[in-house]
């Protein structure tokens, strides 16, 4: 049997607070809930997920560098680093893997400083504003990108 493709799902700063942080904006779903839903869908899709969160830019970059050897694609919600981090964008470029960027909120309908994303320059697709479901849409899309034979 062929080994299953591995998709790395990365979450940046403050996403560990999901569910309790500004629930009127980010909702009440926790990151553990999101992880559980991603794992269930991954099982159906026949892919492995490696789900991680860090508040540290360097840690995220280390994981992206490792992904070049260990993963077939990356889903990333970079949190606030979306709008500031050239280093994260460079790491994603160097990884040379398909990337889907996810935001729980519609960053374009929020403050001006959230409208620009460095990560979007290197993402194959961007999902914003669909809440935690965005992760599931991204997972389904990326699974099909890495394995076009998927039903
Ligand atoms: C999450 C954050 O933490 C913010 O800094 C971004 C993003 C938006 C989200 O919608 O998931 O601006």
mmCIF file of C-alpha atoms and ligand atoms in Angstrom:
data_model
loop_
_atom_site.group_PDB
_atom_site.id
_atom_site.type_symbol
_atom_site.label_atom_id
_atom_site.label_comp_id
_atom_site.label_asym_id
_atom_site.label_seq_id
_atom_site.Cartn_x
_atom_site.Cartn_y
_atom_site.Cartn_z
ATOM 1 C CA UNK A 1 0.000 0.000 0.000
ATOM 2 C CA UNK A 2 1.192 3.533 -0.830
ATOM 3 C CA UNK A 3 2.091 5.643 2.223
ATOM 4 C CA UNK A 4 -0.551 8.294 2.987
ATOM 5 C CA UNK A 5 0.341 11.902 2.134
ATOM 6 C CA UNK A 6 1.129 14.030 5.198
ATOM 7 C CA UNK A 7 -0.324 17.509 5.521
ATOM 8 C CA UNK A 8 1.164 19.875 8.088
ATOM 9 C CA UNK A 9 -1.408 22.179 9.701
ATOM 10 C CA UNK A 10 0.344 25.094 11.381
ATOM 11 C CA UNK A 11 -1.162 27.668 13.703
ATOM 12 C CA UNK A 12 0.613 30.834 14.736
ATOM 13 C CA UNK A 13 0.514 33.159 17.729
ATOM 14 C CA UNK A 14 -2.565 33.331 19.951
ATOM 15 C CA UNK A 15 -4.447 30.565 18.171
ATOM 16 C CA UNK A 16 -3.980 28.435 21.304
ATOM 17 C CA UNK A 17 -6.468 30.908 22.835
ATOM 18 C CA UNK A 18 -9.187 30.056 20.326
ATOM 19 C CA UNK A 19 -12.549 29.626 22.059
ATOM 20 C CA UNK A 20 -11.771 32.005 24.898
ATOM 21 C CA UNK A 21 -10.073 34.904 23.063
ATOM 22 C CA UNK A 22 -12.537 37.551 21.784
ATOM 23 C CA UNK A 23 -15.260 34.939 21.140
ATOM 24 C CA UNK A 24 -17.417 37.622 19.499
ATOM 25 C CA UNK A 25 -14.771 37.734 16.738
ATOM 26 C CA UNK A 26 -13.158 34.280 16.709
ATOM 27 C CA UNK A 27 -16.053 32.160 18.028
ATOM 28 C CA UNK A 28 -16.181 29.566 20.805
ATOM 29 C CA UNK A 29 -14.607 26.623 18.986
ATOM 30 C CA UNK A 30 -11.273 25.698 20.563
ATOM 31 C CA UNK A 31 -8.116 24.760 18.667
ATOM 32 C CA UNK A 32 -8.460 21.233 20.096
ATOM 33 C CA UNK A 33 -11.951 21.084 18.502
ATOM 34 C CA UNK A 34 -10.467 22.204 15.175
ATOM 35 C CA UNK A 35 -7.739 19.576 15.457
ATOM 36 C CA UNK A 36 -10.316 16.861 16.191
ATOM 37 C CA UNK A 37 -12.423 17.837 13.170
ATOM 38 C CA UNK A 38 -9.338 17.939 10.926
ATOM 39 C CA UNK A 39 -8.266 14.482 12.124
ATOM 40 C CA UNK A 40 -11.727 13.034 11.434
ATOM 41 C CA UNK A 41 -11.802 14.494 7.918
ATOM 42 C CA UNK A 42 -8.207 13.405 7.256
ATOM 43 C CA UNK A 43 -9.206 9.848 8.109
ATOM 44 C CA UNK A 44 -12.029 10.008 5.511
ATOM 45 C CA UNK A 45 -9.697 11.549 2.922
ATOM 46 C CA UNK A 46 -6.923 9.033 3.550
ATOM 47 C CA UNK A 47 -4.279 11.572 4.546
ATOM 48 C CA UNK A 48 -2.189 12.040 7.694
ATOM 49 C CA UNK A 49 -2.292 15.362 9.508
ATOM 50 C CA UNK A 50 0.412 16.826 11.671
ATOM 51 C CA UNK A 51 -1.361 19.589 13.631
ATOM 52 C CA UNK A 52 0.758 22.163 15.516
ATOM 53 C CA UNK A 53 0.586 25.581 17.154
ATOM 54 C CA UNK A 54 3.308 27.937 18.338
ATOM 55 C CA UNK A 55 3.434 31.483 19.596
ATOM 56 C CA UNK A 56 7.018 31.761 18.309
ATOM 57 C CA UNK A 57 7.965 32.814 14.786
ATOM 58 C CA UNK A 58 11.291 30.913 14.866
ATOM 59 C CA UNK A 59 9.575 27.704 15.943
ATOM 60 C CA UNK A 60 7.103 27.973 13.052
ATOM 61 C CA UNK A 61 10.002 28.557 10.656
ATOM 62 C CA UNK A 62 11.873 25.492 12.016
ATOM 63 C CA UNK A 63 8.759 23.377 11.469
ATOM 64 C CA UNK A 64 8.311 24.715 7.918
ATOM 65 C CA UNK A 65 11.960 23.892 7.131
ATOM 66 C CA UNK A 66 11.464 20.335 8.450
ATOM 67 C CA UNK A 67 8.282 19.993 6.386
ATOM 68 C CA UNK A 68 10.337 19.997 3.216
ATOM 69 C CA UNK A 69 11.395 16.458 4.201
ATOM 70 C CA UNK A 70 8.375 15.285 6.187
ATOM 71 C CA UNK A 71 5.210 16.713 4.589
ATOM 72 C CA UNK A 72 3.494 16.945 1.218
ATOM 73 C CA UNK A 73 1.685 20.231 1.788
ATOM 74 C CA UNK A 74 1.084 22.936 4.396
ATOM 75 C CA UNK A 75 -2.063 24.592 5.729
ATOM 76 C CA UNK A 76 -1.197 27.642 7.774
ATOM 77 C CA UNK A 77 -3.069 30.151 9.877
ATOM 78 C CA UNK A 78 -0.156 32.442 10.714
ATOM 79 C CA UNK A 79 -2.190 34.606 13.164
ATOM 80 C CA UNK A 80 -0.750 38.095 13.472
ATOM 81 C CA UNK A 81 2.446 37.018 11.658
ATOM 82 C CA UNK A 82 0.360 37.024 8.468
ATOM 83 C CA UNK A 83 0.705 40.772 8.302
ATOM 84 C CA UNK A 84 4.314 41.176 9.430
ATOM 85 C CA UNK A 85 6.544 38.218 8.666
ATOM 86 C CA UNK A 86 8.765 38.250 5.599
ATOM 87 C CA UNK A 87 10.725 35.444 7.318
ATOM 88 C CA UNK A 88 7.678 33.176 7.426
ATOM 89 C CA UNK A 89 6.952 33.925 3.757
ATOM 90 C CA UNK A 90 10.588 33.115 2.870
ATOM 91 C CA UNK A 91 10.439 29.825 4.799
ATOM 92 C CA UNK A 92 7.245 28.826 2.969
ATOM 93 C CA UNK A 93 8.850 29.686 -0.380
ATOM 94 C CA UNK A 94 11.930 27.592 0.465
ATOM 95 C CA UNK A 95 9.769 24.640 1.555
ATOM 96 C CA UNK A 96 8.617 24.342 -2.034
ATOM 97 C CA UNK A 97 5.331 22.675 -1.024
ATOM 98 C CA UNK A 98 1.735 23.644 -1.835
ATOM 99 C CA UNK A 99 0.461 26.055 0.829
ATOM 100 C CA UNK A 100 -3.092 27.017 1.743
ATOM 101 C CA UNK A 101 -3.545 30.025 4.015
ATOM 102 C CA UNK A 102 -6.501 30.008 6.406
ATOM 103 C CA UNK A 103 -8.010 32.773 8.506
ATOM 104 C CA UNK A 104 -10.987 32.268 10.758
ATOM 105 C CA UNK A 105 -12.112 35.845 10.216
ATOM 106 C CA UNK A 106 -12.421 37.843 7.008
ATOM 107 C CA UNK A 107 -9.219 39.841 7.360
ATOM 108 C CA UNK A 108 -10.325 42.134 4.493
ATOM 109 C CA UNK A 109 -13.379 43.276 6.434
ATOM 110 C CA UNK A 110 -11.326 44.137 9.529
ATOM 111 C CA UNK A 111 -8.728 46.798 10.385
ATOM 112 C CA UNK A 112 -6.622 48.129 7.502
ATOM 113 C CA UNK A 113 -3.399 46.573 8.883
ATOM 114 C CA UNK A 114 -4.944 43.105 8.531
ATOM 115 C CA UNK A 115 -5.695 43.534 4.823
ATOM 116 C CA UNK A 116 -2.169 42.728 3.688
ATOM 117 C CA UNK A 117 -0.744 39.210 3.962
ATOM 118 C CA UNK A 118 2.859 38.289 3.170
ATOM 119 C CA UNK A 119 1.841 34.636 3.187
ATOM 120 C CA UNK A 120 -0.737 35.114 0.399
ATOM 121 C CA UNK A 121 2.102 35.827 -2.039
ATOM 122 C CA UNK A 122 3.263 32.229 -1.701
ATOM 123 C CA UNK A 123 -0.073 30.488 -1.061
ATOM 124 C CA UNK A 124 -1.852 28.453 -3.688
ATOM 125 C CA UNK A 125 -5.149 29.479 -2.112
ATOM 126 C CA UNK A 126 -6.526 31.581 0.728
ATOM 127 C CA UNK A 127 -9.632 30.925 2.835
ATOM 128 C CA UNK A 128 -10.810 33.725 5.104
ATOM 129 C CA UNK A 129 -13.963 34.476 7.014
ATOM 130 C CA UNK A 130 -15.564 31.032 7.084
ATOM 131 C CA UNK A 131 -14.725 30.337 10.726
ATOM 132 C CA UNK A 132 -13.087 27.078 11.802
ATOM 133 C CA UNK A 133 -14.725 25.344 8.813
ATOM 134 C CA UNK A 134 -12.066 27.070 6.713
ATOM 135 C CA UNK A 135 -9.535 24.511 7.980
ATOM 136 C CA UNK A 136 -11.728 21.681 6.700
ATOM 137 C CA UNK A 137 -12.177 23.270 3.273
ATOM 138 C CA UNK A 138 -8.417 23.810 3.108
ATOM 139 C CA UNK A 139 -7.757 20.193 4.104
ATOM 140 C CA UNK A 140 -10.093 18.863 1.440
ATOM 141 C CA UNK A 141 -8.529 21.121 -1.213
ATOM 142 C CA UNK A 142 -4.927 20.365 -0.242
ATOM 143 C CA UNK A 143 -5.576 16.597 -0.090
ATOM 144 C CA UNK A 144 -6.776 16.810 -3.702
ATOM 145 C CA UNK A 145 -3.800 18.941 -4.734
ATOM 146 C CA UNK A 146 -1.274 16.457 -3.328
ATOM 147 C CA UNK A 147 -3.235 13.430 -4.557
ATOM 148 C CA UNK A 148 -5.217 14.252 -7.718
ATOM 149 C CA UNK A 149 -6.521 10.641 -7.789
ATOM 150 C CA UNK A 150 -8.516 11.183 -4.588
ATOM 151 C CA UNK A 151 -12.230 10.473 -5.106
HETATM 152 C C1 LIG B 1 -5.948 35.318 13.455
HETATM 153 C C2 LIG B 1 -5.221 36.249 14.129
HETATM 154 O O1 LIG B 1 -4.648 35.948 15.284
HETATM 155 C C3 LIG B 1 -5.103 37.634 13.623
HETATM 156 O O2 LIG B 1 -3.895 38.244 14.027
HETATM 157 C C4 LIG B 1 -5.276 37.724 12.143
HETATM 158 C C5 LIG B 1 -6.451 35.540 12.083
HETATM 159 C C6 LIG B 1 -6.542 36.994 11.704
HETATM 160 C C7 LIG B 1 -7.733 34.753 11.815
HETATM 161 O O3 LIG B 1 -8.743 35.302 11.424
HETATM 162 O O4 LIG B 1 -7.692 33.519 11.980
HETATM 163 O O5 LIG B 1 -5.316 39.072 11.747
#
